[in-house]
Amino acid sequence: MAPIKKTPKSNTIIQVAEATGLSPATISRVLNNHPYVKEATKKKVLEMIEKLGYQRNNIASGLRSNKTRTIGLIVPRISMFFHAEVITTIQNILYKHGYNLTICQSGDSVEIEKNLIRTLQSVRVDAVIAACTLHTTDFSPFEQLMASGTPLIFYDRVPVEKTSAMVIKGDDIQGGYLATSHLIEIGCKKIAHISGPLDCNLYQDRLKGFYNAMKIADLPVRKEWLFYQELTKENARIALKQIFEGPEVPDGLVADNDTTAIAALKFAKEMGLKVPQDLKIVGYSNDPRSEIITPSITTIEQYPEKMGEKIVEVLMARLLHKNMSPTEISAPTIMPVQLIRRLST
């Protein structure tokens, strides 16, 4: 009978250390992507790891250290320009800090969002970053996550009510005000506004900015020209048809995303309206499409890279200082916005 071959044991961190002549602590720092490890040392260790076929047991390592070096991120849709830019910035900076990023997509489904929260908690991520769905009004699943000791940062789409989580959001009241006041300054008297669902803080705030600008200019707000809906091109066309079938039509439009603004530009061309002579349009988000379309769209810049940088800055401070007071944690960070004027106004 042929002898039974023993399955070789997986290489351990000790064996990697012995093979390289380095300490186990140094090997561990390389595996955790520590920022202060020399490139030459990192290269030496990684080459030996590949040669030995070492496979790290991340789960066991996380159980021992009570850290997984992984951050969970929940976003509505990865395809959205703003969130794609924020995600890229967060991932790049977190990697330099030795953390991995697990990206989850809710698809704007409240039920999927709840399941994702439970999943991230079950795999023991070190923290969660979340932009909520358009329709999230029950934040108890997030509260349960924090109760388990997991730090939480809300960004962009955040709770309307006060929360003990960290909050980072754009200055959407100012954004709505800048968009509307710009139209007023260049001569618009009759302004329509296509906004998003008012369950969401973004559209509550942008609407406040719209009303503030109209009030200061002493201009009437026409309820029949206000729409609160998911901001798709299909919904934009439905709203625009209703706006322009009346006896009186607007000379300005505030669209609360660039998808709606672009849809409005195409609709105006179909109606034989000249932009900006007959209708002036302002969008929101500075999506790259807004610059390359003809005429280019005036829009509100949200600086997604700066928001991503701020999210990681706040997160690292929280992970390094676990005993932050509730006041420090709950104070929201408001990120600036800016009007980018182009040819649609």
XYZ file of N, CA, C and O in Angstrom, residues 163-284:
488
model
N -29.124 63.016 15.169
C -28.641 61.657 15.385
C -27.333 61.686 16.158
O -26.607 62.693 16.127
N -27.021 60.594 16.846
C -25.748 60.505 17.563
C -24.620 60.047 16.652
O -23.460 59.996 17.057
N -24.956 59.699 15.405
C -23.925 59.325 14.432
C -23.203 60.571 13.936
O -23.692 61.695 14.076
N -22.034 60.377 13.348
C -21.326 61.479 12.708
C -22.022 61.799 11.389
O -22.439 60.893 10.677
N -22.115 63.074 11.060
C -22.837 63.516 9.859
C -21.957 64.468 9.048
O -21.410 65.438 9.588
N -21.837 64.176 7.753
C -21.108 65.048 6.833
C -22.010 65.263 5.621
O -22.397 64.297 4.959
N -22.363 66.501 5.346
C -23.289 66.757 4.247
C -22.930 68.051 3.543
O -22.229 68.910 4.089
N -23.436 68.173 2.316
C -23.220 69.399 1.570
C -24.136 70.509 2.062
O -25.162 70.259 2.699
N -23.784 71.746 1.748
C -24.600 72.891 2.140
C -25.714 73.058 1.106
O -25.686 73.958 0.256
N -26.721 72.197 1.194
C -27.759 72.151 0.165
C -28.731 73.318 0.251
O -29.328 73.688 -0.761
N -28.893 73.909 1.423
C -29.713 75.129 1.503
C -29.034 76.227 0.686
O -29.674 76.906 -0.125
N -27.732 76.361 0.877
C -26.979 77.350 0.107
C -26.980 77.013 -1.383
O -27.083 77.898 -2.226
N -26.887 75.719 -1.701
C -26.914 75.305 -3.104
C -28.213 75.685 -3.792
O -28.213 76.207 -4.912
N -29.342 75.413 -3.122
C -30.640 75.790 -3.670
C -30.781 77.297 -3.815
O -31.357 77.792 -4.790
N -30.225 78.015 -2.837
C -30.276 79.480 -2.878
C -29.430 80.020 -4.035
O -29.874 80.903 -4.788
N -28.210 79.494 -4.196
C -27.324 79.967 -5.267
C -27.936 79.737 -6.642
O -27.872 80.608 -7.517
N -28.528 78.557 -6.846
C -29.134 78.227 -8.137
C -30.269 79.194 -8.467
O -30.366 79.705 -9.590
N -31.123 79.445 -7.483
C -32.298 80.290 -7.711
C -31.931 81.759 -7.822
O -32.412 82.471 -8.727
N -31.081 82.238 -6.930
C -30.712 83.657 -6.949
C -29.944 84.007 -8.230
O -30.050 85.127 -8.733
N -29.190 83.043 -8.766
C -28.492 83.285 -10.032
C -29.498 83.553 -11.156
O -29.331 84.494 -11.946
N -30.547 82.737 -11.222
C -31.578 82.959 -12.246
C -32.241 84.319 -12.064
O -32.511 85.027 -13.052
N -32.485 84.687 -10.819
C -33.128 85.979 -10.542
C -32.211 87.133 -10.959
O -32.651 88.110 -11.575
N -30.924 86.998 -10.656
C -29.963 88.058 -10.967
C -29.832 88.313 -12.468
O -29.541 89.429 -12.896
N -30.059 87.265 -13.276
C -29.928 87.447 -14.728
C -31.280 87.691 -15.406
O -31.399 87.566 -16.617
N -32.285 88.020 -14.595
C -33.530 88.522 -15.146
C -34.742 87.619 -15.094
O -35.833 88.014 -15.537
N -34.640 86.413 -14.575
C -35.799 85.504 -14.514
C -36.806 85.989 -13.472
O -36.436 86.355 -12.348
N -38.069 85.945 -13.839
C -39.153 86.344 -12.932
C -40.101 85.183 -12.628
O -40.812 85.199 -11.624
N -40.117 84.206 -13.524
C -41.049 83.083 -13.407
C -40.230 81.782 -13.377
O -39.818 81.290 -14.441
N -40.021 81.253 -12.183
C -39.060 80.151 -12.019
C -39.754 78.875 -11.551
O -40.484 78.873 -10.543
N -39.526 77.796 -12.288
C -40.027 76.470 -11.903
C -38.927 75.713 -11.154
O -37.735 76.035 -11.276
N -39.346 74.717 -10.389
C -38.379 73.954 -9.581
C -38.777 72.477 -9.605
O -39.867 72.111 -9.173
N -37.885 71.635 -10.136
C -38.105 70.185 -10.105
C -37.153 69.597 -9.075
O -35.929 69.601 -9.252
N -37.734 69.101 -7.976
C -36.945 68.607 -6.850
C -37.196 67.122 -6.636
O -37.970 66.495 -7.365
N -36.505 66.555 -5.636
C -36.644 65.142 -5.321
C -37.630 64.904 -4.194
O -38.233 65.846 -3.656
N -37.819 63.633 -3.790
C -38.765 63.301 -2.719
C -38.398 64.010 -1.413
O -37.234 64.022 -1.009
N -39.389 64.571 -0.761
C -39.126 65.384 0.428
C -38.894 64.565 1.691
O -38.702 65.133 2.769
N -38.886 63.225 1.588
C -38.412 62.407 2.703
C -36.907 62.595 2.889
O -36.376 62.351 3.967
N -36.235 63.005 1.822
C -34.776 63.089 1.794
C -34.305 64.492 2.167
O -34.817 65.496 1.657
N -33.305 64.562 3.051
C -32.780 65.845 3.521
C -32.277 66.737 2.381
O -32.404 67.960 2.435
N -31.701 66.133 1.338
C -31.156 66.916 0.225
C -32.204 67.847 -0.350
O -31.959 69.044 -0.574
N -33.377 67.300 -0.606
C -34.406 68.043 -1.324
C -35.195 68.951 -0.398
O -35.708 69.984 -0.841
N -35.280 68.602 0.869
C -35.838 69.542 1.839
C -34.981 70.805 1.879
O -35.489 71.932 1.850
N -33.652 70.597 1.938
C -32.741 71.734 2.063
C -32.667 72.558 0.773
O -32.648 73.791 0.810
N -32.615 71.899 -0.377
C -32.551 72.643 -1.645
C -33.837 73.443 -1.871
O -33.807 74.550 -2.425
N -34.958 72.872 -1.431
C -36.228 73.597 -1.533
C -36.228 74.826 -0.621
O -36.710 75.894 -1.004
N -35.652 74.682 0.587
C -35.544 75.844 1.490
C -34.739 76.955 0.836
O -35.097 78.133 0.917
N -33.626 76.570 0.185
C -32.812 77.563 -0.497
C -33.570 78.258 -1.615
O -33.444 79.481 -1.813
N -34.369 77.492 -2.351
C -35.208 78.039 -3.421
C -36.190 79.060 -2.861
O -36.307 80.192 -3.370
N -36.903 78.680 -1.798
C -37.883 79.580 -1.189
C -37.212 80.840 -0.637
O -37.759 81.948 -0.753
N -36.024 80.669 -0.016
C -35.316 81.833 0.540
C -35.001 82.852 -0.540
O -35.212 84.066 -0.353
N -34.491 82.366 -1.684
C -34.138 83.280 -2.769
C -35.372 83.961 -3.349
O -35.344 85.170 -3.648
N -36.446 83.210 -3.524
C -37.678 83.787 -4.081
C -38.271 84.822 -3.126
O -38.777 85.869 -3.567
N -38.186 84.549 -1.825
C -38.733 85.481 -0.834
C -37.942 86.784 -0.813
O -38.522 87.876 -0.774
N -36.612 86.668 -0.832
C -35.770 87.862 -0.812
C -36.035 88.730 -2.035
O -36.057 89.974 -1.958
N -36.274 88.083 -3.184
C -36.547 88.826 -4.427
C -38.005 89.232 -4.553
O -38.381 89.909 -5.527
N -38.833 88.829 -3.590
C -40.265 89.141 -3.598
C -40.942 88.628 -4.877
O -41.755 89.316 -5.503
N -40.580 87.394 -5.255
C -41.175 86.750 -6.424
C -42.149 85.666 -5.969
O -41.892 84.961 -4.973
N -43.259 85.483 -6.678
C -44.231 84.458 -6.286
C -43.727 83.054 -6.610
O -43.058 82.834 -7.623
N -44.041 82.109 -5.716
C -43.751 80.695 -5.961
C -45.027 80.050 -6.476
O -46.051 80.041 -5.785
N -44.973 79.521 -7.682
C -46.163 78.921 -8.287
C -46.180 77.426 -7.973
O -45.320 76.676 -8.438
N -47.153 77.018 -7.193
C -47.230 75.634 -6.742
C -47.320 74.647 -7.908
O -46.817 73.528 -7.831
N -47.959 75.080 -9.013
C -48.112 74.179 -10.161
C -46.785 73.964 -10.892
O -46.684 73.111 -11.773
N -45.760 74.732 -10.536
C -44.439 74.574 -11.135
C -43.439 73.928 -10.167
O -42.236 73.949 -10.406
N -43.939 73.378 -9.087
C -43.090 72.681 -8.124
C -43.361 71.179 -8.218
O -44.515 70.743 -8.155
N -42.306 70.388 -8.336
C -42.442 68.930 -8.428
C -41.456 68.258 -7.476
O -40.302 68.686 -7.360
N -41.950 67.198 -6.808
C -41.121 66.431 -5.869
C -41.185 64.968 -6.301
O -42.200 64.297 -6.076
N -40.140 64.484 -6.912
C -40.184 63.157 -7.522
C -38.771 62.588 -7.640
O -37.789 63.314 -7.483
N -38.675 61.283 -7.910
C -37.361 60.717 -8.187
C -36.829 61.367 -9.458
O -37.541 61.473 -10.472
N -35.588 61.795 -9.411
C -35.056 62.655 -10.455
C -34.472 61.852 -11.614
O -33.254 61.808 -11.833
N -35.376 61.245 -12.381
C -34.997 60.506 -13.577
C -35.372 61.344 -14.803
O -36.205 62.262 -14.721
N -34.795 60.995 -15.954
C -35.126 61.737 -17.176
C -36.594 61.523 -17.561
O -37.243 62.434 -18.097
N -37.124 60.321 -17.276
C -38.526 60.032 -17.601
C -39.461 60.913 -16.760
O -40.407 61.516 -17.301
N -39.191 60.996 -15.460
C -40.011 61.839 -14.592
C -39.870 63.312 -14.956
O -40.831 64.091 -14.844
N -38.668 63.701 -15.380
C -38.439 65.095 -15.772
C -39.333 65.475 -16.949
O -39.948 66.552 -16.956
N -39.437 64.607 -17.937
C -40.253 64.895 -19.117
C -41.740 65.026 -18.748
O -42.442 65.901 -19.273
N -42.190 64.162 -17.831
C -43.596 64.237 -17.396
C -43.875 65.590 -16.737
O -44.877 66.249 -17.022
N -42.956 65.998 -15.843
C -43.122 67.278 -15.152
C -43.066 68.448 -16.130
O -43.884 69.384 -16.061
N -42.131 68.410 -17.055
C -41.959 69.504 -18.014
C -43.178 69.657 -18.919
O -43.587 70.779 -19.256
N -43.769 68.525 -19.318
C -44.978 68.589 -20.143
C -46.101 69.302 -19.398
O -46.833 70.118 -19.976
N -46.221 69.006 -18.105
C -47.262 69.665 -17.303
C -46.973 71.154 -17.152
O -47.887 71.983 -17.217
N -45.705 71.489 -16.956
C -45.334 72.892 -16.781
C -45.622 73.703 -18.043
O -46.180 74.813 -17.986
N -45.291 73.149 -19.200
C -45.356 73.921 -20.438
C -46.679 73.781 -21.198
O -46.847 74.375 -22.263
N -47.633 73.020 -20.648
C -48.932 72.933 -21.320
C -49.889 74.009 -20.818
O -50.971 74.190 -21.375
N -49.491 74.762 -19.792
C -50.346 75.822 -19.260
C -50.293 77.086 -20.094
O -49.463 77.227 -21.001
N -51.142 78.025 -19.767
C -51.194 79.283 -20.527
C -49.962 80.157 -20.313
O -49.611 80.964 -21.163
N -49.314 79.977 -19.167
C -48.111 80.753 -18.873
C -46.962 79.782 -18.623
O -47.156 78.719 -18.022
N -45.766 80.128 -19.083
C -44.616 79.227 -18.949
C -43.473 79.940 -18.241
O -43.377 81.173 -18.279
N -42.603 79.187 -17.593
C -41.484 79.793 -16.862
C -40.386 80.287 -17.797
O -40.275 79.840 -18.941
N -39.578 81.216 -17.286
C -38.389 81.649 -18.018
C -37.111 81.111 -17.366
O -36.007 81.330 -17.866
N -37.287 80.419 -16.239
C -36.142 79.824 -15.546
C -36.530 78.508 -14.898
O -37.691 78.311 -14.523
N -35.555 77.595 -14.777
C -35.805 76.289 -14.152
C -34.636 75.916 -13.255
O -33.472 75.924 -13.684
N -34.959 75.588 -11.999
C -33.986 74.995 -11.086
C -34.250 73.498 -11.056
O -35.338 73.058 -10.680
N -33.273 72.722 -11.493
C -33.385 71.261 -11.489
C -32.439 70.723 -10.416
O -31.256 71.080 -10.402
N -32.942 69.859 -9.542
C -32.143 69.432 -8.397
C -31.175 68.288 -8.686
O -30.601 67.716 -7.771
N -31.017 67.924 -9.961
C -29.847 67.148 -10.384
C -29.591 67.412 -11.864
O -30.444 67.952 -12.575
N -28.413 67.043 -12.325
C -28.045 67.349 -13.708
C -28.767 66.471 -14.719
O -28.949 66.863 -15.874
N -29.190 65.278 -14.292
C -29.981 64.430 -15.188
C -31.265 65.144 -15.597
O -31.657 65.150 -16.769
N -31.911 65.778 -14.620
C -33.138 66.531 -14.897
C -32.849 67.769 -15.742
O -33.619 68.108 -16.653
N -31.745 68.438 -15.461
C -31.382 69.628 -16.229
C -31.125 69.279 -17.696
O -31.555 70.002 -18.603
N -30.436 68.172 -17.944
C -30.159 67.742 -19.319
C -31.452 67.351 -20.025
O -31.666 67.667 -21.203
N -32.346 66.660 -19.285
C -33.650 66.309 -19.856
C -34.436 67.574 -20.215
O -35.115 67.627 -21.249
N -34.317 68.598 -19.382
C -35.016 69.862 -19.651
C -34.454 70.542 -20.892
O -35.205 71.130 -21.696
N -33.147 70.475 -21.071
C -32.517 71.061 -22.257
C -33.014 70.382 -23.535
O -33.378 71.057 -24.515
N -33.086 69.052 -23.514
C -33.577 68.312 -24.684
C -35.045 68.618 -24.939
O -35.473 68.779 -26.091
N -35.829 68.713 -23.865
C -37.257 69.022 -23.995
C -37.444 70.408 -24.605
O -38.296 70.611 -25.485
N -36.642 71.369 -24.155
C -36.757 72.733 -24.676
C -36.478 72.768 -26.176
O -37.185 73.458 -26.937
N -35.481 72.019 -26.627
C -35.155 71.973 -28.058
C -36.328 71.398 -28.854
O -36.667 71.897 -29.935
N -36.969 70.359 -28.299
C -38.109 69.745 -28.972
C -39.287 70.725 -29.072
O -40.062 70.683 -30.038
N -39.412 71.582 -28.070
C -40.499 72.560 -28.041
C -40.187 73.811 -28.875
O -41.019 74.715 -28.984
N -38.982 73.863 -29.421
C -38.598 75.037 -30.203
C -38.158 76.202 -29.343
O -38.093 77.343 -29.824
N -37.857 75.929 -28.074
C -37.385 76.979 -27.164
C -35.870 77.072 -27.224
O -35.176 76.053 -27.282
N -35.364 78.294 -27.202
C -33.926 78.500 -27.192
C -33.433 78.639 -25.754
O -34.046 79.338 -24.943
N -32.337 77.936 -25.464
C -31.696 78.026 -24.148
C -30.349 78.719 -24.354
O -29.556 78.288 -25.191
N -30.083 79.845 -23.686
C -30.821 80.396 -22.545
C -31.790 81.539 -22.874
O -32.354 82.128 -21.950
N -31.984 81.862 -24.154
C -32.789 83.039 -24.489
C -34.223 82.920 -23.969
O -34.760 83.871 -23.360
N -34.882 81.765 -24.222
C -36.272 81.571 -23.808
C -36.397 80.910 -22.435
O -37.350 81.179 -21.701
N -35.472 80.027 -22.145
C -35.510 79.300 -20.866
C -34.090 79.144 -20.355
O -33.215 78.635 -21.061
N -33.880 79.565 -19.117
C -32.572 79.435 -18.472
C -32.642 78.269 -17.485
O -33.616 78.139 -16.744
N -31.598 77.428 -17.478
C -31.625 76.179 -16.690
C -30.398 76.085 -15.792
O -29.268 76.319 -16.245
N -30.646 75.722 -14.536
C -29.560 75.430 -13.598
C -29.750 74.007 -13.063
O -30.851 73.649 -12.620
N -28.705 73.211 -13.113
C -28.735 71.852 -12.561
C -28.043 71.773 -11.213
O -27.824 72.794 -10.547
N -27.687 70.539 -10.831
C -27.064 70.349 -9.508
C -26.176 69.107 -9.548
O -26.610 68.044 -9.995
